[in-house]
XYZ file of C-alpha atoms in Angstrom:
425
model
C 79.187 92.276 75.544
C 80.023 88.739 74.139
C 80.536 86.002 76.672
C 81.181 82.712 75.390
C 80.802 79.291 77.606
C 83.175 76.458 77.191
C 81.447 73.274 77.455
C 78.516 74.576 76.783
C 76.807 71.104 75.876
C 76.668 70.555 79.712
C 73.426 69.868 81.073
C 74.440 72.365 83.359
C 73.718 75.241 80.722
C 70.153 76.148 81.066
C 70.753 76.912 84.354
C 73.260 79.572 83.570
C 70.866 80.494 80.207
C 68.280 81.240 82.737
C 70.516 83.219 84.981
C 72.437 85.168 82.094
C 68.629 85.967 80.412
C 67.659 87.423 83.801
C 70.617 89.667 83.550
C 70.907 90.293 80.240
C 69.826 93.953 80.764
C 72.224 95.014 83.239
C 74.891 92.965 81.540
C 74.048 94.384 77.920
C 74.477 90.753 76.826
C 74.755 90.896 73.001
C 76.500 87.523 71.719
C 76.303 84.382 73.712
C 78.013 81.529 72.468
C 77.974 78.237 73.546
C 80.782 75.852 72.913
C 81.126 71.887 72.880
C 83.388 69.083 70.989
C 79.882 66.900 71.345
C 77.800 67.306 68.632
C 75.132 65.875 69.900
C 75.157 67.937 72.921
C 75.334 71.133 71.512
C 72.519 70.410 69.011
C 70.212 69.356 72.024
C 71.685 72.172 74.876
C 71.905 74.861 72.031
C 68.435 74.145 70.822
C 66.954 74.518 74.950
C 69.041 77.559 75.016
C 67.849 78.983 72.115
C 64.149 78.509 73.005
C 64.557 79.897 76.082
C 66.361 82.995 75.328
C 63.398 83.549 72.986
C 60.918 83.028 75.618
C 62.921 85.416 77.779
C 62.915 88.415 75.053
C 66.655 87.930 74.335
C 67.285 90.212 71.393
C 71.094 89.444 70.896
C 72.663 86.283 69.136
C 73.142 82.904 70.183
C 75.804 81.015 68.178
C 76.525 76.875 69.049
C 79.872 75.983 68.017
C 82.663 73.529 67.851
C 85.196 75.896 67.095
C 87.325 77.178 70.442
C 88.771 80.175 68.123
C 85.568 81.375 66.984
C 83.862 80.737 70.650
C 86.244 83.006 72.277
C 87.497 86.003 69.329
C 86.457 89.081 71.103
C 84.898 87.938 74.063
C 84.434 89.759 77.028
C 83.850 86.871 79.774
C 85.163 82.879 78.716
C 83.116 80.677 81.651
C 84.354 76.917 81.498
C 82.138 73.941 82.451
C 83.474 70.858 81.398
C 84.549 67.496 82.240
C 87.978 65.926 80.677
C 86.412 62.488 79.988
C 83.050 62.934 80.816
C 81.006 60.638 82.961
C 83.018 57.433 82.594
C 86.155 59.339 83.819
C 84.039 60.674 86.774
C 83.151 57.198 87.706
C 86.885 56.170 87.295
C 87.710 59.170 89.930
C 85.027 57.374 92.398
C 85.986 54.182 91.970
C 89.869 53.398 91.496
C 90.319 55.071 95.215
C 88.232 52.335 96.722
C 90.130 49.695 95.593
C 93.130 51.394 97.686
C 90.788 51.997 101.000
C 90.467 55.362 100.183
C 87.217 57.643 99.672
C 86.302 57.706 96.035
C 85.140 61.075 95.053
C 85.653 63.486 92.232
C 86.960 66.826 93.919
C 88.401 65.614 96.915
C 91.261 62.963 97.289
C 92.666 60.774 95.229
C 90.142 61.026 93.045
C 90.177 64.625 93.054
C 93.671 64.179 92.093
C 92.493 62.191 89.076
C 90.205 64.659 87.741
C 93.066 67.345 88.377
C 95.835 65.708 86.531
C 93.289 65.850 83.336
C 91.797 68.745 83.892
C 94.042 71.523 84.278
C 96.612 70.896 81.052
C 93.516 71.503 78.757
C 92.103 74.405 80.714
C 95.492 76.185 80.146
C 95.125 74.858 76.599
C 92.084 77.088 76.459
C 93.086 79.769 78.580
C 96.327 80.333 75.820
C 93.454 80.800 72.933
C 92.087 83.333 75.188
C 94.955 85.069 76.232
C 95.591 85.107 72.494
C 92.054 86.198 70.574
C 89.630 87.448 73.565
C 89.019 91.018 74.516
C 92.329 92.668 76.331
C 90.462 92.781 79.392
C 88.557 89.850 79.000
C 88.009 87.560 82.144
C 88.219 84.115 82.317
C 85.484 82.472 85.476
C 85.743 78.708 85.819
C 83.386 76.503 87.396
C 84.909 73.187 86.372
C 86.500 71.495 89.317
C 88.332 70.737 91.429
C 88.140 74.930 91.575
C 90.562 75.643 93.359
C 93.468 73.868 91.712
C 92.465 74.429 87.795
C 91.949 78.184 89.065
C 95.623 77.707 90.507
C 96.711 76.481 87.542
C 95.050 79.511 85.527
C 96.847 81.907 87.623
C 100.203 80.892 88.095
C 100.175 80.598 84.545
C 99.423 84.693 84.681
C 95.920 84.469 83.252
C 92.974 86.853 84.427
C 90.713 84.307 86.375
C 88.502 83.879 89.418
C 87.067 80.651 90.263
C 83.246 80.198 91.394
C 81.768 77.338 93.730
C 78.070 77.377 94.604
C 78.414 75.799 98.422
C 78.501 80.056 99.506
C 75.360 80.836 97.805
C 73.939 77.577 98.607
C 74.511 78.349 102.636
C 72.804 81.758 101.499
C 69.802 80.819 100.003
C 69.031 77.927 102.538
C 69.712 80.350 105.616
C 67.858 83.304 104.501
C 64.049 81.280 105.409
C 65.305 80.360 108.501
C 66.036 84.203 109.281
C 62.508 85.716 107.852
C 64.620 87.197 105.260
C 66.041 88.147 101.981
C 68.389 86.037 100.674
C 70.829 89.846 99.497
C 70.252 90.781 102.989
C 72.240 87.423 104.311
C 76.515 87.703 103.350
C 77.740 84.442 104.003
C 81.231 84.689 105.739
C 82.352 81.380 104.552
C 86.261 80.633 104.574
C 89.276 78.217 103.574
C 89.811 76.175 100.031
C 87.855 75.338 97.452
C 85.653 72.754 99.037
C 87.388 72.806 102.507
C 85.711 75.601 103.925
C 83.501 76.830 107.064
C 80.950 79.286 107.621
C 82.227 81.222 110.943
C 79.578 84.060 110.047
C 76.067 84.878 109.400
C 75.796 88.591 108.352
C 72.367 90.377 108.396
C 72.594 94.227 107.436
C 76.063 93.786 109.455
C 75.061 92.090 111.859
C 76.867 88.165 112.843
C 73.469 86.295 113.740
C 75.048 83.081 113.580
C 75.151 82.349 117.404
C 71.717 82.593 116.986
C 71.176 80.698 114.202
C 73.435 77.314 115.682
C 71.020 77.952 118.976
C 67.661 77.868 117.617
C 68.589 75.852 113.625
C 71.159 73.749 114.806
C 69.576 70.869 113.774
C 68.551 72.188 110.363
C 71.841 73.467 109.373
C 73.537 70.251 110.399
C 71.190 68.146 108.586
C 71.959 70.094 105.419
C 75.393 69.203 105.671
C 75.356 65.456 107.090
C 77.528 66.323 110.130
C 76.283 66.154 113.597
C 74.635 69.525 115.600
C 77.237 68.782 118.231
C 79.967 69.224 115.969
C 78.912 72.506 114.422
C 78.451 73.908 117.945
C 81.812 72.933 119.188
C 83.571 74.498 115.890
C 80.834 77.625 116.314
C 81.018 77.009 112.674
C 79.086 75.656 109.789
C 81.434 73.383 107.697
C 80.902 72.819 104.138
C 79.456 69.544 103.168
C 82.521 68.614 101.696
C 84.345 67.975 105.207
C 81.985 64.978 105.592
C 84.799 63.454 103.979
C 87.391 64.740 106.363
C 85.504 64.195 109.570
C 83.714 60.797 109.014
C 86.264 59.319 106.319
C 85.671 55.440 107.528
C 81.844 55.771 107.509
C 81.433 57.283 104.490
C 84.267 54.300 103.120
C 82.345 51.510 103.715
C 79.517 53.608 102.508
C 80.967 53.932 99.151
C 82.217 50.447 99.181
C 78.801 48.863 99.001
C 76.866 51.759 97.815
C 76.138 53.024 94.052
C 78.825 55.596 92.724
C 77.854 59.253 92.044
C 78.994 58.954 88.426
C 76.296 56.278 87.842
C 73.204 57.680 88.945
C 74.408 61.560 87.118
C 74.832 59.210 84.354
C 71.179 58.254 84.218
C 70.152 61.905 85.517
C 71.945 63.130 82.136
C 70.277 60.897 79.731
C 66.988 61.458 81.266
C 67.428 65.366 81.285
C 69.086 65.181 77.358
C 65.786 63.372 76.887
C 63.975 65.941 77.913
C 65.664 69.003 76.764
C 64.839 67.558 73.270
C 61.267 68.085 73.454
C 60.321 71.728 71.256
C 57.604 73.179 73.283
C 59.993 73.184 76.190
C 61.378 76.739 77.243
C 62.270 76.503 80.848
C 65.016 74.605 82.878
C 62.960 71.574 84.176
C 62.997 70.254 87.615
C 64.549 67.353 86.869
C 67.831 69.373 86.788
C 67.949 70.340 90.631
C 68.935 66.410 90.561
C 71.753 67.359 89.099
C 73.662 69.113 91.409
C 74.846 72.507 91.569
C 72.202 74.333 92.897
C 71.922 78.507 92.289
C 74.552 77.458 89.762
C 73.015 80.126 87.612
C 72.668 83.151 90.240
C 76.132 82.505 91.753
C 77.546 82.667 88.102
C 75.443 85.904 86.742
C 76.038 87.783 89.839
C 79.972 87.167 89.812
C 79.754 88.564 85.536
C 77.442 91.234 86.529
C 79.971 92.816 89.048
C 82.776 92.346 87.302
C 81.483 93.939 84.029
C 79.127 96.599 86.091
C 81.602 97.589 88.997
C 78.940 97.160 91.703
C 80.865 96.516 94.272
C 78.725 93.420 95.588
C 80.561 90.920 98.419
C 80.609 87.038 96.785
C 82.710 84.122 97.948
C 85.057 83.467 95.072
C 88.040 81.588 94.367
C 91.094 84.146 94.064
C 94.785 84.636 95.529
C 95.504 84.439 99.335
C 98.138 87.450 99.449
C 98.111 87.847 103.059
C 94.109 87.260 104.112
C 93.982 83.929 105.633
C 97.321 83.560 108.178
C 100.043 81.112 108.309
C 99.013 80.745 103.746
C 101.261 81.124 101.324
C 99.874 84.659 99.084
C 100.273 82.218 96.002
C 97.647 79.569 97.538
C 94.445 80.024 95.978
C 91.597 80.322 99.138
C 87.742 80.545 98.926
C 87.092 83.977 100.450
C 84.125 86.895 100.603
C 85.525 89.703 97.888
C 84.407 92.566 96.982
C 84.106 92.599 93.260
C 84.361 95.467 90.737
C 85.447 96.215 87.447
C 89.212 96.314 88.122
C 88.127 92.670 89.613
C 87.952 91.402 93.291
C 89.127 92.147 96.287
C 89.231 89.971 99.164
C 87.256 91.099 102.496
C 90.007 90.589 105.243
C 89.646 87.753 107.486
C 90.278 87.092 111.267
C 92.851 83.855 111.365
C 91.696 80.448 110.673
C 91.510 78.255 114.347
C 94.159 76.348 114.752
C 92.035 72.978 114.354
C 90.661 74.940 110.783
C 94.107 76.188 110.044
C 95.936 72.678 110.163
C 93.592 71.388 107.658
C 94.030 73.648 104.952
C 97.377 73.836 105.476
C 98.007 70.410 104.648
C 95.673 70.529 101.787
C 97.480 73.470 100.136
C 100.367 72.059 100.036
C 98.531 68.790 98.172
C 96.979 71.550 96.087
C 100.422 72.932 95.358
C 102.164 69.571 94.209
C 98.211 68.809 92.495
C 99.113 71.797 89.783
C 102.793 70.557 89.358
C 102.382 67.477 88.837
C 99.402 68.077 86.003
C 101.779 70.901 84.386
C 105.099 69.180 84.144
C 103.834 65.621 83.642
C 106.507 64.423 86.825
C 105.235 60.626 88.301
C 107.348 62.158 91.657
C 104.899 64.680 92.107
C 101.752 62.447 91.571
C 103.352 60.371 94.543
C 104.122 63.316 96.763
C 100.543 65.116 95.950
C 99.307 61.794 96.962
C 101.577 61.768 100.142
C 100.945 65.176 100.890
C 96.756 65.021 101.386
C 95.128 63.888 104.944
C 92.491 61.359 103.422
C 96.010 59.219 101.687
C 99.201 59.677 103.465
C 100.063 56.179 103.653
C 103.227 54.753 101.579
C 101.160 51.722 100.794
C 98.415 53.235 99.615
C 99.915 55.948 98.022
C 102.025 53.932 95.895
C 99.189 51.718 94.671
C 97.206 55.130 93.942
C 100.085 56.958 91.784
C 100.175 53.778 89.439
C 96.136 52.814 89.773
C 95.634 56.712 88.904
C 97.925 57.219 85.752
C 96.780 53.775 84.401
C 93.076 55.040 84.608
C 93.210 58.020 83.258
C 96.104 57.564 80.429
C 94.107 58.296 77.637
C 93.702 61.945 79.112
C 97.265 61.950 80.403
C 99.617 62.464 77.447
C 101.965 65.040 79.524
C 102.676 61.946 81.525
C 103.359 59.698 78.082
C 105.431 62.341 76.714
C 107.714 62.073 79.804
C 108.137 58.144 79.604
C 109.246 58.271 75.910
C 111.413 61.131 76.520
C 112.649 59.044 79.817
């Protein structure tokens, strides 16, 4: 099998090196490739990658590459990992929101909306090259966010794709002490969008312990998403970190406001880890790199290949089409679901309704979602505004149309669907 990784100068790759080497047996890896327009990154990433493959007893190839043709010719499995603009973009994403009195952050939002709008014209870009030179049945799993709209994008657009998010396996691995337990003994029932989701069960061997779990770990499990124990017990739910943002919008604001972005300290987390991942005797991922976010990055990736290339059957939260599981969304939203995931691909577990103070929220951010892909596809300032209109953390005319401008002046050196329109205009 050949699986190629787009972006594969992230400092993100080791951790999926590691995972893939672990598996390389039951996914009869023979060709990796790892793909990156930064030179400089793929001769440091490739070179870490290289050693530890070695160290691992990797027998196949490893080819570093600049070439998106070459990366992808044959391939069985394309994962993309990358980040339209890189750090500085990232930063813009956290930033430009504040100035509006809106939460600066890279997924969700307005700046969420930035990140989309760049994102998703050149993941179709490289989708196309894979629809064109990959393996017939080749699948294409991105990682690169925000999930679920470049996934949404890949889809409508009538590619084979399934987006991944580690918050699922995250919930699993953290749970699974508290229990005495396994971590492949816990299933995660975890629910909604692409970082707008809720745990509303706790499966061990079949059985929901997650009654039990808010009773005697309530205060761990809150802690490890910075919401308050009351909150969870009220929802009988564990929401995703991500609805911090949601649920405490003003705190988290003024934290923001007077705080140090994101962007800035990954910045300094990158150059320290391409620092390190420079050094030759080093043939591991070092721990400098749980810094960097994206925990079980590796596991939640190499299980998702395995299945799909081995036909397992194994149950993973993915990113896929609704068609009918979650009630009162549209089959064409994309939701973050358990599936059950074979060869033929997966198959989402079906799910009891959302609650009606669940259901609201996703409803309204699907519909952003919706006008998110439409407005990065067809290059339309009308559908920036109304995406903008559309989420629950914006909403406001004012604020909105300072955002549509702020946003498309920021990022216009990665918006050239949005030039092409003016001229045309």
């Amino acid at each position: 099998m050949k699986l190629a990784v787009v972006g594969g100068g992230s400092t993100y790759t080791p951790e999926l090196v590691a995972g893939l080497a672990r598996e390389r047996e039951r996914l009869d890896l023979r060709e990796l490739v790892l793909q990156d327009i930064d030179p400089e990154r793929r001769e440091v990433v490739g070179g870490l990658a290289g050693r530890m493959l070695r160290a691992a007893g990797y027998e196949g190839t490893l080819s570093v590459t600049d070439d998106l043709d070459a990366a992808v010719q044959g391939a069985s499995f394309v994962l993309i990992q990358l980040r339209v603009g890189g750090q500085e973009a990232r930063l813009s994403d956290e930033t430009v929101p504040l100035a509006c009195g809106c939460i600066g952050q890279e997924t969700t939002g307005a700046g969420g909306l930035g990140k989309a709008l760049r994102t998703v014209p050149v993941v179709l870009q490289i989708a196309e090259r894979v629809r064109a030179l990959a393996a017939p049945d080749a699948w294409i799993v991105d990682f690169t966010n925000p999930v679920g709209i470049v996934v949404r994008g890949l889809l409508d657009a009538g590619h084979r794709a399934v987006g991944l998010c580690n918050v699922a396996i995250g919930f699993q691995r953290a749970i699974a002490p508290l229990l005495g337990v396994d971590p492949d003994r816990v299933l995660i029932d975890q629910v909604g969008l692409n970082h707008l989701t809720w745990v509303r069960a706790v499966r061990v061997d079949g059985k929901d312990v997650l009654p039990d779990l808010l009773a005697e770990h309530g205060d761990e499990l809150a802690e490890g998403v910075e919401l308050p124990r009351a909150l969870l017990e009220r929802l009988g739910a564990i929401p995703s970190y991500y609805l911090h943002y949601f649920y405490f919008h003003d705190d988290l604001f003024e934290r923001q406001r007077t705080g140090t972005p994101r962007a800035a300290e990954v910045q300094e987390i990158e150059r320290e880890l391409l620092e390190l991942y420079r050094d030759p005797n080093l043939t591991t991922k070092p721990k400098l790199l749980e810094r960097r976010g994206g925990a079980y990055y590796s596991d939640a990736a190499t299980q998702l290949v395995r299945s799909l290339a081995t036909g397992d059957g194994d149950i993973q939260v993915i990113d896929i089409r609704n068609n009918g599981t979650l009630a009162g969304l549209a089959d064409d939203d994309v939701v973050e679901v358990p599936a059950r995931v074979d060869s033929n691909g997966p198959a989402p577990i079906p799910q009891a309704p959302l609650a009606p103070e669940m259901l609201g929220l996703v409803q309204h951010v699907a519909a952003y979602e919706r006008l998110a892909v439409q407005a990065a596809t067809t290059g339309e300032r009308d559908l920036v505004y109304k995406a903008l209109l559309a989420h629950p953390l914006i909403g406001q005319v004012p604020q909105v149309d300072e955002l549509t401008e702020s946003l498309l002046a920021a990022g216009r050196e990665h918006l050239p669907q949005f030039e092409s329109r003016e001229v045309t205009a």
